[in-house]
Coordinates of C-alpha atoms in Angstrom, one line a residue:
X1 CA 22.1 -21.3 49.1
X2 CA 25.0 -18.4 50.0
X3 CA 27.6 -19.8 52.1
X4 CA 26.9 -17.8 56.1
X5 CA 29.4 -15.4 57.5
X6 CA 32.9 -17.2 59.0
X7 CA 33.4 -14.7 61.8
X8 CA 36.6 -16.0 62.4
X9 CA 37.1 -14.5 58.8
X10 CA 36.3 -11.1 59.9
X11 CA 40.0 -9.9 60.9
X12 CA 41.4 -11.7 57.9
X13 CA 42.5 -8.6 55.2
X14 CA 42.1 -9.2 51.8
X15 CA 43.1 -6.5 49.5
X16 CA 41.9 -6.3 45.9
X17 CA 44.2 -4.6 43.4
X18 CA 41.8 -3.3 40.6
X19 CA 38.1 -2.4 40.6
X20 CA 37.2 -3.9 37.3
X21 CA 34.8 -6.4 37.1
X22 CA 37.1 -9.4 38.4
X23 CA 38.0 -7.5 41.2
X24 CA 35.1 -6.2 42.4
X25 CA 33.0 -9.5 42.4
X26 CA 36.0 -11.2 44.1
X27 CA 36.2 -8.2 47.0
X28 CA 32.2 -8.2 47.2
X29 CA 32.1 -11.9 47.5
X30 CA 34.4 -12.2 49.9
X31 CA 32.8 -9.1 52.0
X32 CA 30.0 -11.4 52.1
X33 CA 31.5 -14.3 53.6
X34 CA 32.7 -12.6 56.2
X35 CA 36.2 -11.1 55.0
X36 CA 38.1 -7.9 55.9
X37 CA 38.1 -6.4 52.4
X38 CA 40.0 -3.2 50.8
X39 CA 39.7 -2.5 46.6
X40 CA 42.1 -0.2 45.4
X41 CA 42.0 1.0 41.9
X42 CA 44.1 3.7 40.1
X43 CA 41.1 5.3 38.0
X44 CA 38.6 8.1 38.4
X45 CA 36.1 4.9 38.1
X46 CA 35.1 1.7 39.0
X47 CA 34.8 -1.0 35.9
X48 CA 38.0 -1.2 34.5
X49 CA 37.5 -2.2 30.9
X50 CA 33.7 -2.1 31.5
X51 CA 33.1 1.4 32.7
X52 CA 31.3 4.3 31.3
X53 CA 32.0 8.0 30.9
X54 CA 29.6 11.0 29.8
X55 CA 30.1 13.3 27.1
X56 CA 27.2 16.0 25.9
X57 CA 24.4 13.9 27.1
X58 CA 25.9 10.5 25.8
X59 CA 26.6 7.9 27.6
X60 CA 29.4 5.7 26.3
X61 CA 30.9 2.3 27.1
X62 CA 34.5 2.3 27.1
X63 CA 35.0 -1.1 25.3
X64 CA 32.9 -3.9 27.0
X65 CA 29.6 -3.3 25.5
X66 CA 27.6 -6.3 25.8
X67 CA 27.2 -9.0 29.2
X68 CA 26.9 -12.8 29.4
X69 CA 25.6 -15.4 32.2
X70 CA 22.5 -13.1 33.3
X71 CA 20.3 -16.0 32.2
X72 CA 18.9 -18.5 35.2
X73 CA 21.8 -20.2 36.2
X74 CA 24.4 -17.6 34.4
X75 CA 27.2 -16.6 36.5
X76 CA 26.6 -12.6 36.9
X77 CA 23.0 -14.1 38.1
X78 CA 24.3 -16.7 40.7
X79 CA 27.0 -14.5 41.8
X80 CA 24.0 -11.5 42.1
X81 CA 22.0 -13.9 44.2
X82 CA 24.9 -14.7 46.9
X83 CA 25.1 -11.0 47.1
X84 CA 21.6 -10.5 47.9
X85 CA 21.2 -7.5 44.8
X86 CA 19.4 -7.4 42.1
X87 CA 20.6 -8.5 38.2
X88 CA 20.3 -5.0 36.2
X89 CA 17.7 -4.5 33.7
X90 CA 18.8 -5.7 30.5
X91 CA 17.3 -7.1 26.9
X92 CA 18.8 -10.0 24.9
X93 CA 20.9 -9.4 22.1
X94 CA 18.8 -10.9 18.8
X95 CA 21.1 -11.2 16.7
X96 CA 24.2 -11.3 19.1
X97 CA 25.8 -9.7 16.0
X98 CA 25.2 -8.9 12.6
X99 CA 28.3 -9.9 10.4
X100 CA 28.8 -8.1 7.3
X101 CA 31.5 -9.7 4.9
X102 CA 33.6 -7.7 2.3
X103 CA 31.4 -6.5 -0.6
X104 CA 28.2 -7.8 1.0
X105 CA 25.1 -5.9 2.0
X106 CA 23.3 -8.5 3.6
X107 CA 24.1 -9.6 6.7
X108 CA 25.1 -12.9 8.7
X109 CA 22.8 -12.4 11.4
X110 CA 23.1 -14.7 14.5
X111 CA 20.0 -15.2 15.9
X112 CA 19.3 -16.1 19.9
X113 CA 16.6 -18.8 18.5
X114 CA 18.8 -21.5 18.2
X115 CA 16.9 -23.4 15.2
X116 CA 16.7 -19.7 13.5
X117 CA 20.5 -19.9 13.6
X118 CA 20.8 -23.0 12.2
X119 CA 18.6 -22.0 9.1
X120 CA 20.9 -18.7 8.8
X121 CA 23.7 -20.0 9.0
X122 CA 22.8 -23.4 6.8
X123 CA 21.8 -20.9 4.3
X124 CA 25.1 -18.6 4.5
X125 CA 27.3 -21.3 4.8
X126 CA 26.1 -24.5 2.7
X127 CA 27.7 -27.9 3.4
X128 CA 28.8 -26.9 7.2
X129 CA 26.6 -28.3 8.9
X130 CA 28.5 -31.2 10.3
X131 CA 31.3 -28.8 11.7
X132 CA 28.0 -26.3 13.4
X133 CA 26.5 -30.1 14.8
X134 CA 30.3 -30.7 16.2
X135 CA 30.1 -27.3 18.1
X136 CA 27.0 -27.5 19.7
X137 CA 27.3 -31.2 21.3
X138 CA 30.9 -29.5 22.2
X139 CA 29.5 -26.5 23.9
X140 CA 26.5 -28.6 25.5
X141 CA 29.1 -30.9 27.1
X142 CA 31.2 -28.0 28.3
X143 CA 28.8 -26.0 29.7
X144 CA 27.8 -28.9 31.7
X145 CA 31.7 -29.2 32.9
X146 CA 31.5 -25.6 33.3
X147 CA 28.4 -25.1 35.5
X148 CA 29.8 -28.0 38.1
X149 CA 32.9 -25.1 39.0
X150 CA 35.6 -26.6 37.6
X151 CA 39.3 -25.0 38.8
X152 CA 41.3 -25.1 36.0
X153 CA 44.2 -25.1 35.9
X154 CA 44.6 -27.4 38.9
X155 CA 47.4 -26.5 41.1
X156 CA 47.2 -28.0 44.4
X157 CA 44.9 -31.2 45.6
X158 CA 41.9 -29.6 46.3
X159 CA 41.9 -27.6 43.2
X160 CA 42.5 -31.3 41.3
X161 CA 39.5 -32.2 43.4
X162 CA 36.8 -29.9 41.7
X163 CA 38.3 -30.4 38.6
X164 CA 37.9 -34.4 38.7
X165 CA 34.2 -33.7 40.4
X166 CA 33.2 -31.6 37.3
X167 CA 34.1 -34.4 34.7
X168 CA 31.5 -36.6 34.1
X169 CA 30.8 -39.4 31.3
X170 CA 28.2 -36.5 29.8
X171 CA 31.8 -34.2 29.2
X172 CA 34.1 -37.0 28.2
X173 CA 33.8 -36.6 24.5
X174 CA 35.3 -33.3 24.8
X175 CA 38.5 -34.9 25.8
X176 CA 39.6 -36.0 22.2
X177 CA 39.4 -32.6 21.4
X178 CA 41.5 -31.2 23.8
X179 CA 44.0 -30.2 21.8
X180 CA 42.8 -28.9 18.1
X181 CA 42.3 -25.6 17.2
X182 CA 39.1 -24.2 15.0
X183 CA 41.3 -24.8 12.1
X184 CA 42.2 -28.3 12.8
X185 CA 38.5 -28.9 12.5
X186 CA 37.3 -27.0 9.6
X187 CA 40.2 -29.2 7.8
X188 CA 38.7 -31.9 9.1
X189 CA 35.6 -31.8 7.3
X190 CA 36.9 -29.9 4.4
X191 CA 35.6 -26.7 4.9
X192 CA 39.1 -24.8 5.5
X193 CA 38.9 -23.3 2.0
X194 CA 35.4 -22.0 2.6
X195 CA 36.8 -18.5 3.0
X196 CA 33.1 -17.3 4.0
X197 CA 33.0 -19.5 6.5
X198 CA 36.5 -19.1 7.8
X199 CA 36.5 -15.5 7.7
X200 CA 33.3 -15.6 9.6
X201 CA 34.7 -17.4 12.2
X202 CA 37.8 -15.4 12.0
X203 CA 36.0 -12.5 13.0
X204 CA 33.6 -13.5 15.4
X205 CA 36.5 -15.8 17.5
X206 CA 39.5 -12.0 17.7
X207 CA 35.8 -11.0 19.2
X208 CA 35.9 -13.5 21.7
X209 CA 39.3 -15.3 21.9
X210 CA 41.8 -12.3 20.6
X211 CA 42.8 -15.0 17.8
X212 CA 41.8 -16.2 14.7
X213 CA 40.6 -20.1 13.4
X214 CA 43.9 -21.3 12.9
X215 CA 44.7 -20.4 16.3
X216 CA 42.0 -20.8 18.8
X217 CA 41.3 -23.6 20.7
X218 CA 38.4 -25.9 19.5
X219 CA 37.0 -26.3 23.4
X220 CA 37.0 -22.5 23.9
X221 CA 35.4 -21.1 20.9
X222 CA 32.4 -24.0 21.3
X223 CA 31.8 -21.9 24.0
X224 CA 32.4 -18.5 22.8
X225 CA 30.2 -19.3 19.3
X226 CA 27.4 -20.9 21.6
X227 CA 26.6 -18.6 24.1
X228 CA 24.6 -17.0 22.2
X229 CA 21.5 -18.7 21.2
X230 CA 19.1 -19.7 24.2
X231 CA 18.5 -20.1 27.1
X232 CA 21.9 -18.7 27.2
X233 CA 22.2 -15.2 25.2
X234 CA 24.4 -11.7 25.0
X235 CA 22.7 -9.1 26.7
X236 CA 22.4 -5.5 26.9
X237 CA 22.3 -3.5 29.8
X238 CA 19.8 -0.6 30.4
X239 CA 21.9 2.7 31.3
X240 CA 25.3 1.4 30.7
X241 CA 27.4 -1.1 31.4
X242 CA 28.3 0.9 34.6
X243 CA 25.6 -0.5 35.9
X244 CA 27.2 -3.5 36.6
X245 CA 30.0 -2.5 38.1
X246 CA 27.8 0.2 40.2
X247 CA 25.6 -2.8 41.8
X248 CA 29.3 -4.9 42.7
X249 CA 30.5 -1.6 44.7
X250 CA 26.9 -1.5 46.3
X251 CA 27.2 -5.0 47.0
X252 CA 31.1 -4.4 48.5
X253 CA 30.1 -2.0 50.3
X254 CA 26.8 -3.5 51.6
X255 CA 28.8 -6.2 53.1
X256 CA 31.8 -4.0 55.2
X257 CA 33.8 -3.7 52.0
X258 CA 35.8 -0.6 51.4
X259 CA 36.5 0.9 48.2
X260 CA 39.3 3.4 47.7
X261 CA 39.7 5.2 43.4
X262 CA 42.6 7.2 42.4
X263 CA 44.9 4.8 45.0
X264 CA 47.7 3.2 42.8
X265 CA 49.4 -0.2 43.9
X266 CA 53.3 0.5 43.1
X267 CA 54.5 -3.0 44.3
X268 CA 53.1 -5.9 45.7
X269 CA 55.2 -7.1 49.3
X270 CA 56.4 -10.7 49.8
X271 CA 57.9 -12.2 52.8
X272 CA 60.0 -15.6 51.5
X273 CA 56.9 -17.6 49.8
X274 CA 54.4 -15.4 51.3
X275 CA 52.7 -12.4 50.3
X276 CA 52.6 -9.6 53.1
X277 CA 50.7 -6.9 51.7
X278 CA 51.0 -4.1 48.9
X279 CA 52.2 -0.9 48.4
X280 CA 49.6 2.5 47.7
X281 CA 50.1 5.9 46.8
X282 CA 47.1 8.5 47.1
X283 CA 47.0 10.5 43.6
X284 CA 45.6 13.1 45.3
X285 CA 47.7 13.4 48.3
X286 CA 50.9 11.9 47.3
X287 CA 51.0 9.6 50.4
X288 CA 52.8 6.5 50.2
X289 CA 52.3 3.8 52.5
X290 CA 52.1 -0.1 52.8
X291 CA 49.0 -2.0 53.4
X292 CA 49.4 -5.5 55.2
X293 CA 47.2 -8.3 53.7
X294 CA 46.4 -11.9 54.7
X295 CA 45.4 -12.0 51.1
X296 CA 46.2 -10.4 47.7
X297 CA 43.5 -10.7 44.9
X298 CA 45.2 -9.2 41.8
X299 CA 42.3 -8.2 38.8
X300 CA 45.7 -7.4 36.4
X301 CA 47.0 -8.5 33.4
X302 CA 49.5 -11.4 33.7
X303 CA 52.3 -8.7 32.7
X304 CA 51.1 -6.1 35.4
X305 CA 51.4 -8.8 38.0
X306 CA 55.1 -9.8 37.5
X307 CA 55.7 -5.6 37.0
X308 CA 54.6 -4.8 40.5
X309 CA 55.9 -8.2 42.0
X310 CA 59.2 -7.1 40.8
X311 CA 62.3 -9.0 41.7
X312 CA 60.3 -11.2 43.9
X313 CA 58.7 -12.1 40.7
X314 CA 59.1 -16.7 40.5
X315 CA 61.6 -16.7 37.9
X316 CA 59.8 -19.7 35.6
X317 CA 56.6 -17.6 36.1
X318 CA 58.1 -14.5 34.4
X319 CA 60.0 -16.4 31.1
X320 CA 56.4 -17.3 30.7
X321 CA 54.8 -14.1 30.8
X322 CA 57.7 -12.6 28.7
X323 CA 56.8 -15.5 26.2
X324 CA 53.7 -14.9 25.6
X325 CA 52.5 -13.3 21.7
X326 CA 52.1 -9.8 21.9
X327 CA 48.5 -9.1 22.9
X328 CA 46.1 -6.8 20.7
X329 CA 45.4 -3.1 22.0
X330 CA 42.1 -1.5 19.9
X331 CA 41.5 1.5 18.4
X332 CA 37.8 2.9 19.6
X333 CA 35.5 5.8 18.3
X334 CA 32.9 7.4 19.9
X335 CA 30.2 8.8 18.0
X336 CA 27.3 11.0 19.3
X337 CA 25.0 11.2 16.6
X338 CA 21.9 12.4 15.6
X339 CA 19.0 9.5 15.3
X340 CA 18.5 10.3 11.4
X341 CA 22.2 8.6 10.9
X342 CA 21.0 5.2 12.1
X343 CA 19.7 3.0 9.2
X344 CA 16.2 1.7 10.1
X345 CA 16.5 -1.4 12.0
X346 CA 19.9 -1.4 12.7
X347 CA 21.2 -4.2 15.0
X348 CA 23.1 -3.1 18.7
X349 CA 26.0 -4.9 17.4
X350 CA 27.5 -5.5 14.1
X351 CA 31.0 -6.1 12.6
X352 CA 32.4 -5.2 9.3
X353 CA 35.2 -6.4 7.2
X354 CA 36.8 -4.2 4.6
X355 CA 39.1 -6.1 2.4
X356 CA 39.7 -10.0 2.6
X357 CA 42.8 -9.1 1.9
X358 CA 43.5 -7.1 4.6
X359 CA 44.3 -8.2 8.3
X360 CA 41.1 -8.4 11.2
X361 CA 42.0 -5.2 12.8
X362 CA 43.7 -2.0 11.9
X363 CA 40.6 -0.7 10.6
X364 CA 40.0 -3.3 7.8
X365 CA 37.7 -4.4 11.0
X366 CA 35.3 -2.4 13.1
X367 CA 32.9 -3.7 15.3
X368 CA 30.2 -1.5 16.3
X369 CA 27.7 -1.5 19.1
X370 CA 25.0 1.2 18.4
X371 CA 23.0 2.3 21.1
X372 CA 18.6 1.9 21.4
X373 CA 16.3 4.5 22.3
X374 CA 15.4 4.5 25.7
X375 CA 18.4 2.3 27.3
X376 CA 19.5 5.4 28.8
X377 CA 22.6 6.0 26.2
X378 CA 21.7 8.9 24.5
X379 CA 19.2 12.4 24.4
X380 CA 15.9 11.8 22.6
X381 CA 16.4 11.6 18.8
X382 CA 20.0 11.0 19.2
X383 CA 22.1 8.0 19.8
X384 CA 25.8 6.9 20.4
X385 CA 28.1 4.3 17.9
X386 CA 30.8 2.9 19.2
X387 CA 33.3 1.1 17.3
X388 CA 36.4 -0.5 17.7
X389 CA 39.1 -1.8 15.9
X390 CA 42.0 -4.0 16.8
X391 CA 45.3 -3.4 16.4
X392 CA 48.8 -4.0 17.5
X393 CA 49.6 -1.8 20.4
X394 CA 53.3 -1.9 19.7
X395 CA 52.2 1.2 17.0
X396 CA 51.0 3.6 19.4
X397 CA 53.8 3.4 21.6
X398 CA 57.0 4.5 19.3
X399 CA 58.4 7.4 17.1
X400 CA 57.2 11.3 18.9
X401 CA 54.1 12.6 19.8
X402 CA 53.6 14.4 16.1
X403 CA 54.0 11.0 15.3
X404 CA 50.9 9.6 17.6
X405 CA 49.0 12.2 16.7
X406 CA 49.2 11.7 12.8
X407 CA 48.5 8.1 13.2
X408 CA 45.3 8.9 15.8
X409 CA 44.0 11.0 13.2
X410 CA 44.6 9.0 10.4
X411 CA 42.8 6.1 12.1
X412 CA 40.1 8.9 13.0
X413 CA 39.4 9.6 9.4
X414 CA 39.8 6.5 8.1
X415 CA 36.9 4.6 10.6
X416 CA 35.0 7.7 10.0
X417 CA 35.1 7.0 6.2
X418 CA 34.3 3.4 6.5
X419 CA 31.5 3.4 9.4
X420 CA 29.9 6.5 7.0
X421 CA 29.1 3.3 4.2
X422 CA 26.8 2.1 6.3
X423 CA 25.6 4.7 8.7
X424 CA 24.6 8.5 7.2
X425 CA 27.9 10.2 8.9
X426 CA 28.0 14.0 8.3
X427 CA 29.1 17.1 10.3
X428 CA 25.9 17.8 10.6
X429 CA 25.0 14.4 12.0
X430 CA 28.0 13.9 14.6
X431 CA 27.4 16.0 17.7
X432 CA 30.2 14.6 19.3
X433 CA 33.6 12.7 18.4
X434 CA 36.3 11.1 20.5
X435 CA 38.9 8.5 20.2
X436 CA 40.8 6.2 22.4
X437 CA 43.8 4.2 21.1
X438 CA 46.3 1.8 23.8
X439 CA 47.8 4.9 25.5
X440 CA 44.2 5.9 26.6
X441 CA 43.5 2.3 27.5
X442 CA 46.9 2.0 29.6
X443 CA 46.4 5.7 31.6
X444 CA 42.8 5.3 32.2
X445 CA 42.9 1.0 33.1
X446 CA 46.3 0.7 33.6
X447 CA 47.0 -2.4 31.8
X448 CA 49.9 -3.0 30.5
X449 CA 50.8 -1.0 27.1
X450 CA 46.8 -0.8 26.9
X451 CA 46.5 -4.3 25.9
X452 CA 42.5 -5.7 25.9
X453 CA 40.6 -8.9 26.2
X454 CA 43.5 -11.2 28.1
X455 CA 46.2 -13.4 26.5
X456 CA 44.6 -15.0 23.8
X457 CA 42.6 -18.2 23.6
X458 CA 45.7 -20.5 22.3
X459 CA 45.8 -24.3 23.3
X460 CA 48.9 -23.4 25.8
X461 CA 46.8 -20.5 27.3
X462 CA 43.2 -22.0 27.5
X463 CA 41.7 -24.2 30.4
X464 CA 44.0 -26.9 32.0
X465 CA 47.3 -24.8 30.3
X466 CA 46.2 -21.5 31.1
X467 CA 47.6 -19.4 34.0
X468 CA 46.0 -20.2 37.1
X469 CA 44.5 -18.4 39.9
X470 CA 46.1 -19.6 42.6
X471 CA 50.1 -17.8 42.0
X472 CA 53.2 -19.2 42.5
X473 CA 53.3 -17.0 45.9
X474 CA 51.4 -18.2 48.8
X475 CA 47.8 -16.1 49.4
X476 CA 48.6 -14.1 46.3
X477 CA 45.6 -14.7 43.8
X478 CA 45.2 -13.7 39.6
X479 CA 41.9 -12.8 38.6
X480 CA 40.6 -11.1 35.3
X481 CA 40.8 -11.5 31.9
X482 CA 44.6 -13.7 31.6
X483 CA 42.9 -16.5 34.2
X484 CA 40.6 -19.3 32.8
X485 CA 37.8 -18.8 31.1
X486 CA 39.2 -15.9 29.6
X487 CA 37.5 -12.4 28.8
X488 CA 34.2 -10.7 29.1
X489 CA 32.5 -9.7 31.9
X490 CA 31.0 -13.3 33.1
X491 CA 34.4 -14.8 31.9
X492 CA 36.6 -12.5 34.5
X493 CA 33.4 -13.3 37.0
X494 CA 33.8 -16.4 36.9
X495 CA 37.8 -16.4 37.8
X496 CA 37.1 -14.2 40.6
X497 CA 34.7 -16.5 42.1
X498 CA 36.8 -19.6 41.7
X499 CA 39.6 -17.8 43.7
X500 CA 37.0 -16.7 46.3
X501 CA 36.4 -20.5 46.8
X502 CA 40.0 -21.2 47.1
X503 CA 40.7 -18.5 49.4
X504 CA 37.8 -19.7 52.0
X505 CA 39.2 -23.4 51.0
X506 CA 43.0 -21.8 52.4
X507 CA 41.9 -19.9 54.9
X508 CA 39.9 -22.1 56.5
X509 CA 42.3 -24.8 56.2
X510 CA 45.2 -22.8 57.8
X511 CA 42.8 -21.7 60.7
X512 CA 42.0 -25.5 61.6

């Protein structure tokens, strides 16, 4: 059932600052229960991370290229119900991802079919078993915690509330495993010098977690390595993923929402413990002015938010921002190619490893989503590869701009070189070739130094030690891809709905 319209609500102002996919399924929810909502968003486009943009004919994603929870019961489809639209068309992923290991031409295909998985991966990875078994009773159990809406991390007594009302004796046996890492496990059943195996997971978790084995936290990537098989599954969108973020501003806007693009937030406004409103300057116009908000729904990165909270910034809040490891940027090509260079039977999405010596990232990594014909990506006989790389954005931001250039092109060639050993890459074949690297990320997202995919799926960052929602400053809310559960488009969905339910839960509790 969607909660009715509070039309007390309906001269409480919440403003949103970002139209990415957080922060437009937190102002579209809240339009629909009865809110006063303003989005403002810095970009030509809605979607943040998730958007789209046209070159030629093509259609490309700019890096989120593939959509979670739009199963029965998923979160895009509950949150899609409330909002009275309709789920866009889309087909499951099978395999998620075809993983191709240094020196190998055959690949490690992760089926939907859950007992297909099991054989593939039983026969790629003999002996681990045990470890697979030990991920799937943890993911069942989580997603059970999961699905009761969980706030995590707790920070007042109502949040505490949901959490203790989500635990059940079917999760309790994830408790012992609260703290281990991937890593801890494989060593636990001896399978840490299985470098198959670990560089497997070492690839598919940076997808999901920005980390490798040793680092990620066991609870998180049961989650991550689970969602794919049914009745859950990956799925891709018909179109583009702009899709999605086009049906959240229909929805906004359906409900009295207001959404304003090329409108920059330069400082969020606090009054003592309280914030007050926020600070916008038209692009276009050059007006500056500040907007007064009961409410402040941020769909930043941690770092943004302290940036334009400035000195009012909680002083414990910022050391641990500025503590946290330095987040991966990526590298992305777009390719507009002819149909000939697509090997028959290519996959959506694959990744590729170069060297095992090498690092996951810098281009000893690529992962590639490759478009179908007829989703709407590309001309007829043609199609569109997109693959990215991480890599450490800390690169792209020193020396001059002979010196960015070189290393752009450098990258340019060198993906070019390696995607061309697996798909037929000529000058006659690519009709059209673009690149992004952190500094496009940062002027066309704004996130800080271009950074992707949130804070990393650590045991301090993930779940009851992640950072929270709910802020330090009173009505002033964190959403997106640095909030529990983490990245992806039904992981920052999910963070914007749990701060919808704590803003009703505030406001309604201030107003009685």
């Amino acid at each position: 059932m969607c909660p009715e319209i509070n039309k007390q609500l309906l001269t409480h102002r919440v403003v949103v600052i970002g139209a990415g996919i957080g922060g437009l399924t937190a102002g579209a929810l809240l339009a629909r229960r009865g809110y006063s909502v303003l989005v403002l968003d810095q970009a030509f486009v809605p979607g943040g991370c998730a958007s789209t943009f046209k070159r030629r004919g093509f259609t490309f994603d700019v890096g989120a290229t593939q959509v979670a929870g739009l199963e029965r019961g998923g979160i895009h489809q509950r949150i899609f119900e409330e909002l009275e639209i309709d789920l866009p068309t889309a087909t499951p992923c099978d395999p998620a991802c075809a993983v191709f290991l240094p020196g190998e031409t055959e690949p490690i295909n992760v089926w939907r079919d859950p007992e297909k998985w099991a054989k593939e991966r039983q026969r790629q990875f003999p002996g681990s078993e045990p470890f697979w078994q030990l991920m799937t009773t943890l993911f069942n159990a989580s997603w059970r915690f999961q699905s009761r809406d969980p706030v995590l991390p707790p920070r007042n007594p109502w949040d505490l509330w949901q959490l203790i009302s989500a635990v059940r004796p079917d999760t309790l046996i994830t408790l012992p495993f609260t703290f281990m890492t991937v890593g801890d496990a494989l060593r636990g059943y001896r399978l840490y010098d299985n470098q198959r195996l670990r560089t497997f997971l070492d690839l598919q978790l940076k997808l999901y977690s920005q980390v490798d084995a040793d680092e990620t936290a066991l609870l998180y990537a049961a989650t991550a390595l689970g969602v794919s098989q049914e009745p859950q599954g990956l799925f891709h969108l018909k179109g583009s993923m702009q899709v999605l973020s086009d049906r959240l501003v229909a929805a906004l806007e359906k409900w009295g929402g207001k959404l304003l693009m090329r409108h920059t937030v330069q400082q969020i406004q606090v009054s003592g413990d309280k914030v007050t409103g926020v600070t916008v300057r038209n692009q276009k116009t050059g007006q500056v002015w500040t907007e007064s908000a009961d409410e402040v729904v941020a769909n930043v990165t941690a770092q943004n938010l302290v940036k334009l909270l400035g000195n009012h910034a909680p002083k414990g809040y910022q050391r641990r921002v500025d503590k946290l490891p330095p987040a991966s940027g990526a590298f992305v090509i777009y390719l507009g190619v002819d149909q000939t260079s697509i090997p028959a039977g290519c996959p959506p999405h694959l990744q590729f490893l170069y060297d095992y010596d090498g690092e996951i990232g810098e281009n000893n990594s690529l992962f590639v989503s490759v478009s179908q014909p007829g989703d709407g990506r590309a001309p007829e006989g043609k199609a569109t590869i997109i693959a990215s790389s991480f890599t450490d954005t800390r690169l792209w931001w020193q020396g001059s701009q002979e010196d960015y250039d070189q290393l752009k092109q450098d990258y340019t060639q060198e993906a070019i070189a390696r995607l061309g050993q697996y798909f037929d890459l000529t000058p006659e074949t690519i009709i059209h070739q673009e690149t992004a690297t952190p500094r496009t990320f940062a002027y066309y997202t704004g996130r800080h130094q271009g950074i992707v995919g949130g804070i990393g799926q650590r045991v301090p960052t993930f779940g009851p030690f992640g950072f929270a929602t709910r802020t330090p400053i009173n009505h002033l809310w964190l959403v997106g891809d640095s909030t529990h559960p983490g990245e992806g488009t039904a992981g920052v969905s999910y963070s914007a709905f749990t701060a919808v339910r704590q803003i009703q839960r505030f406001a309604l509790g201030n107003r009685q």
